[in-house]
Amino acid sequence: MDLEALSSSQEPLRKGMVTWISQSQCKVLSDGELYVCLLSQDVESSLVVGDIVSFTVVNEKDYIIKNLHIRQSFFARINDNPPYNQQLLAANIDAVVIVVAPNKKAIKTKLIDRCLISAKRGGVDALICLNKIDLIDSEVVDLLDNDLQVYRELQLPIQKCSAETGEGIDALKEVLSGKKVVFVGHSGVGKSSLINALAPQAKLVIGEVRESDGRGRHTTTSSKIVQLSDGTCLIDTPGFKSFSIGDKALTDLQYYFDEFNEYRDKCKFTDCSHTDEPNCQIKWAVREGKISRKRYESYLRLLGKDPSPLSKTAFKCIHCGSMVSPNDAGTKHRNHCPHCLYSLHLDFNPGDRAACCGGVMEPVAVWVRKGNEWAIIHRCQECSALSSNRIAADDNEFLLLSLAVKPLSTPPFPLEHLIPQGQN
Ligand code: GDP
Ligand code: ZN
């Protein structure tokens, strides 16, 4: 068919929303009616469910898309593999419903973090829906709810429901009322079932969860849209197997973490990446529990960093420059250099030494801890904090010895005053 000739018709343009797309045609909802429209070459590959288009009738029976209106918002996933292209899932939406289901008494929060970044980039609100609560005891629901607390603190609405029993569905319906929303999440979490429960007439294909591994089969291959009588639009999307957020987002990743806002300006370095830098207020806030550790770890993982970098990797001694391997000579993780015994007042892991100061720590003494464990006492040259650190089998013996005898060679207080008057 010659689409160019067809599209030169003089018929007035109609406006509507794309609800379904195939290779050569799409369905457009306009004034309450569905029109099947032919796709012209220039919009063919770029259309997505939720797009607003203008179309016109040709030959008194065929409709053809004339143009695509500018998108007010969108939700996209970036494919995990090269060329990391962006896959738009829906356009002109108000919110994304991130659906999660309980998995061995835990919730996979990584996907939530990724979806939140995509939502922010696309200019859409987000809410979390914990589905399948019929499968777990109420105590476990509370436990999982605790996992989600961090998102509640980020002002995200959280709905708990079951598409199976209908529990919580009315509340979800109310939250979504009048909005255009897209459902996203791993396959098998119940996105299609939720849409069916919210709009029983929708009749979406429901997948089956394999008993063995709990993972759903892919049943939804492209986004579909369902409209309720009050105007609410529900968009179903294919389940995610994996979902990256793309290189562009990585460069300014920290700005997608709202909870960092309060602290980032106070970091020592104005261009702090909040990873390896000393005196980083974000890390300090994590340490003090003001920022969720899980969210911070999510941030590190998205940057491709090990969430516990300081305890697992080899480091170069700040004082003598030797390379120190993280774990040998009977220690699981080192805090000081075995050659010069100096340390750094920086440790992201919780425990007695956790600190973000970044100052050089000088070894000042040796002592015996509880359980006859020998340790070095370090003093921070920056903030004067003292901390004690287990001695490793390959620590420099001469330096240890010189530390041990220091009080004898230069007594810290005049010893003669200890001897009572008249006895010398
Ligand atoms: P989707 O891939 O996210 O769209 O998931 P589906 O809607 O296809 O659901 C996957 C499977 O989970 C189906 O077998 C559903 O019957 C089941 N399912 C969905 N929601 C619930 C729920 O709330 N409770 C229970 N027990 N099963 C559910
Ligand atoms: Zn920082």
PDB file of C-alpha atoms and ligand atoms in Angstrom, residues 99 130-135 161-167 169 184-196 204-210 216-220 236-239, ligand 1:
ATOM      1  CA  VAL A  99       5.776  -4.506  41.684  1.00  0.00           C
ATOM      2  CA  LEU A 130       4.217  -5.588  47.441  1.00  0.00           C
ATOM      3  CA  ASN A 131       2.101  -8.326  45.851  1.00  0.00           C
ATOM      4  CA  LYS A 132       1.381 -11.940  46.862  1.00  0.00           C
ATOM      5  CA  ILE A 133       1.010 -11.164  50.550  1.00  0.00           C
ATOM      6  CA  ASP A 134      -1.386 -14.136  50.723  1.00  0.00           C
ATOM      7  CA  LEU A 135       1.656 -16.386  50.432  1.00  0.00           C
ATOM      8  CA  CYS A 161      -1.834  -6.520  48.278  1.00  0.00           C
ATOM      9  CA  SER A 162      -2.718  -9.852  46.758  1.00  0.00           C
ATOM     10  CA  ALA A 163      -4.000 -10.158  43.228  1.00  0.00           C
ATOM     11  CA  GLU A 164      -5.102 -13.667  44.222  1.00  0.00           C
ATOM     12  CA  THR A 165      -7.345 -12.902  47.219  1.00  0.00           C
ATOM     13  CA  GLY A 166      -8.125  -9.293  46.363  1.00  0.00           C
ATOM     14  CA  GLU A 167      -6.684  -7.990  49.622  1.00  0.00           C
ATOM     15  CA  ILE A 169      -6.722  -4.130  45.682  1.00  0.00           C
ATOM     16  CA  VAL A 184       7.065  -2.809  36.077  1.00  0.00           C
ATOM     17  CA  GLY A 185       8.951  -5.573  37.862  1.00  0.00           C
ATOM     18  CA  HIS A 186      10.537  -8.990  37.434  1.00  0.00           C
ATOM     19  CA  SER A 187       8.475 -11.492  35.501  1.00  0.00           C
ATOM     20  CA  GLY A 188       6.232 -13.575  37.690  1.00  0.00           C
ATOM     21  CA  VAL A 189       5.691 -10.966  40.420  1.00  0.00           C
ATOM     22  CA  GLY A 190       2.080 -10.606  39.300  1.00  0.00           C
ATOM     23  CA  LYS A 191       1.846  -7.453  37.177  1.00  0.00           C
ATOM     24  CA  SER A 192      -0.722  -8.883  34.769  1.00  0.00           C
ATOM     25  CA  SER A 193      -2.664 -10.455  37.627  1.00  0.00           C
ATOM     26  CA  LEU A 194      -2.798  -7.115  39.424  1.00  0.00           C
ATOM     27  CA  ILE A 195      -4.131  -5.385  36.335  1.00  0.00           C
ATOM     28  CA  ASN A 196      -6.724  -8.128  35.978  1.00  0.00           C
ATOM     29  CA  LEU A 204      -4.603 -10.154  30.204  1.00  0.00           C
ATOM     30  CA  VAL A 205      -2.640 -13.342  29.768  1.00  0.00           C
ATOM     31  CA  ILE A 206      -1.604 -14.667  33.140  1.00  0.00           C
ATOM     32  CA  GLY A 207       1.718 -16.443  33.315  1.00  0.00           C
ATOM     33  CA  GLU A 208       2.587 -19.462  35.378  1.00  0.00           C
ATOM     34  CA  VAL A 209       5.273 -19.468  38.011  1.00  0.00           C
ATOM     35  CA  ARG A 210       7.422 -22.566  37.813  1.00  0.00           C
ATOM     36  CA  GLY A 216       7.836 -16.571  35.975  1.00  0.00           C
ATOM     37  CA  ARG A 217       7.743 -17.369  32.340  1.00  0.00           C
ATOM     38  CA  HIS A 218       7.751 -14.485  29.909  1.00  0.00           C
ATOM     39  CA  THR A 219       4.165 -14.104  28.840  1.00  0.00           C
ATOM     40  CA  THR A 220       3.925 -10.387  28.144  1.00  0.00           C
ATOM     41  CA  ASP A 236       1.374  -3.784  31.544  1.00  0.00           C
ATOM     42  CA  THR A 237       4.985  -4.289  30.496  1.00  0.00           C
ATOM     43  CA  PRO A 238       7.181  -7.287  29.761  1.00  0.00           C
ATOM     44  CA  GLY A 239       8.901  -8.542  32.884  1.00  0.00           C
TER      45      GLY A 239
HETATM   46  P1  GDP B   1       3.795 -10.994  35.650  1.00  0.00           P
HETATM   47  O1  GDP B   1       4.841 -11.742  34.880  1.00  0.00           O
HETATM   48  O2  GDP B   1       4.454 -10.027  36.624  1.00  0.00           O
HETATM   49  O3  GDP B   1       2.778 -10.313  34.826  1.00  0.00           O
HETATM   50  O4  GDP B   1       3.071 -12.063  36.580  1.00  0.00           O
HETATM   51  P2  GDP B   1       1.661 -12.794  36.338  1.00  0.00           P
HETATM   52  O5  GDP B   1       0.551 -11.830  36.582  1.00  0.00           O
HETATM   53  O6  GDP B   1       1.718 -13.462  35.009  1.00  0.00           O
HETATM   54  O7  GDP B   1       1.653 -13.816  37.544  1.00  0.00           O
HETATM   55  C1  GDP B   1       2.602 -14.845  37.688  1.00  0.00           C
HETATM   56  C2  GDP B   1       2.026 -15.950  38.552  1.00  0.00           C
HETATM   57  O8  GDP B   1       1.869 -15.502  39.893  1.00  0.00           O
HETATM   58  C3  GDP B   1       0.682 -16.466  38.107  1.00  0.00           C
HETATM   59  O9  GDP B   1       0.686 -17.861  38.282  1.00  0.00           O
HETATM   60  C4  GDP B   1      -0.304 -15.829  39.067  1.00  0.00           C
HETATM   61  O10 GDP B   1      -1.432 -16.618  39.258  1.00  0.00           O
HETATM   62  C5  GDP B   1       0.517 -15.738  40.321  1.00  0.00           C
HETATM   63  N1  GDP B   1       0.108 -14.598  41.165  1.00  0.00           N
HETATM   64  C6  GDP B   1      -0.016 -13.309  40.787  1.00  0.00           C
HETATM   65  N2  GDP B   1      -0.402 -12.534  41.839  1.00  0.00           N
HETATM   66  C7  GDP B   1      -0.527 -13.369  42.895  1.00  0.00           C
HETATM   67  C8  GDP B   1      -0.875 -13.182  44.280  1.00  0.00           C
HETATM   68  O11 GDP B   1      -1.161 -12.084  44.769  1.00  0.00           O
HETATM   69  N3  GDP B   1      -0.854 -14.295  45.068  1.00  0.00           N
HETATM   70  C9  GDP B   1      -0.527 -15.506  44.593  1.00  0.00           C
HETATM   71  N4  GDP B   1      -0.558 -16.539  45.443  1.00  0.00           N
HETATM   72  N5  GDP B   1      -0.204 -15.718  43.314  1.00  0.00           N
HETATM   73  C10 GDP B   1      -0.194 -14.682  42.470  1.00  0.00           C
END
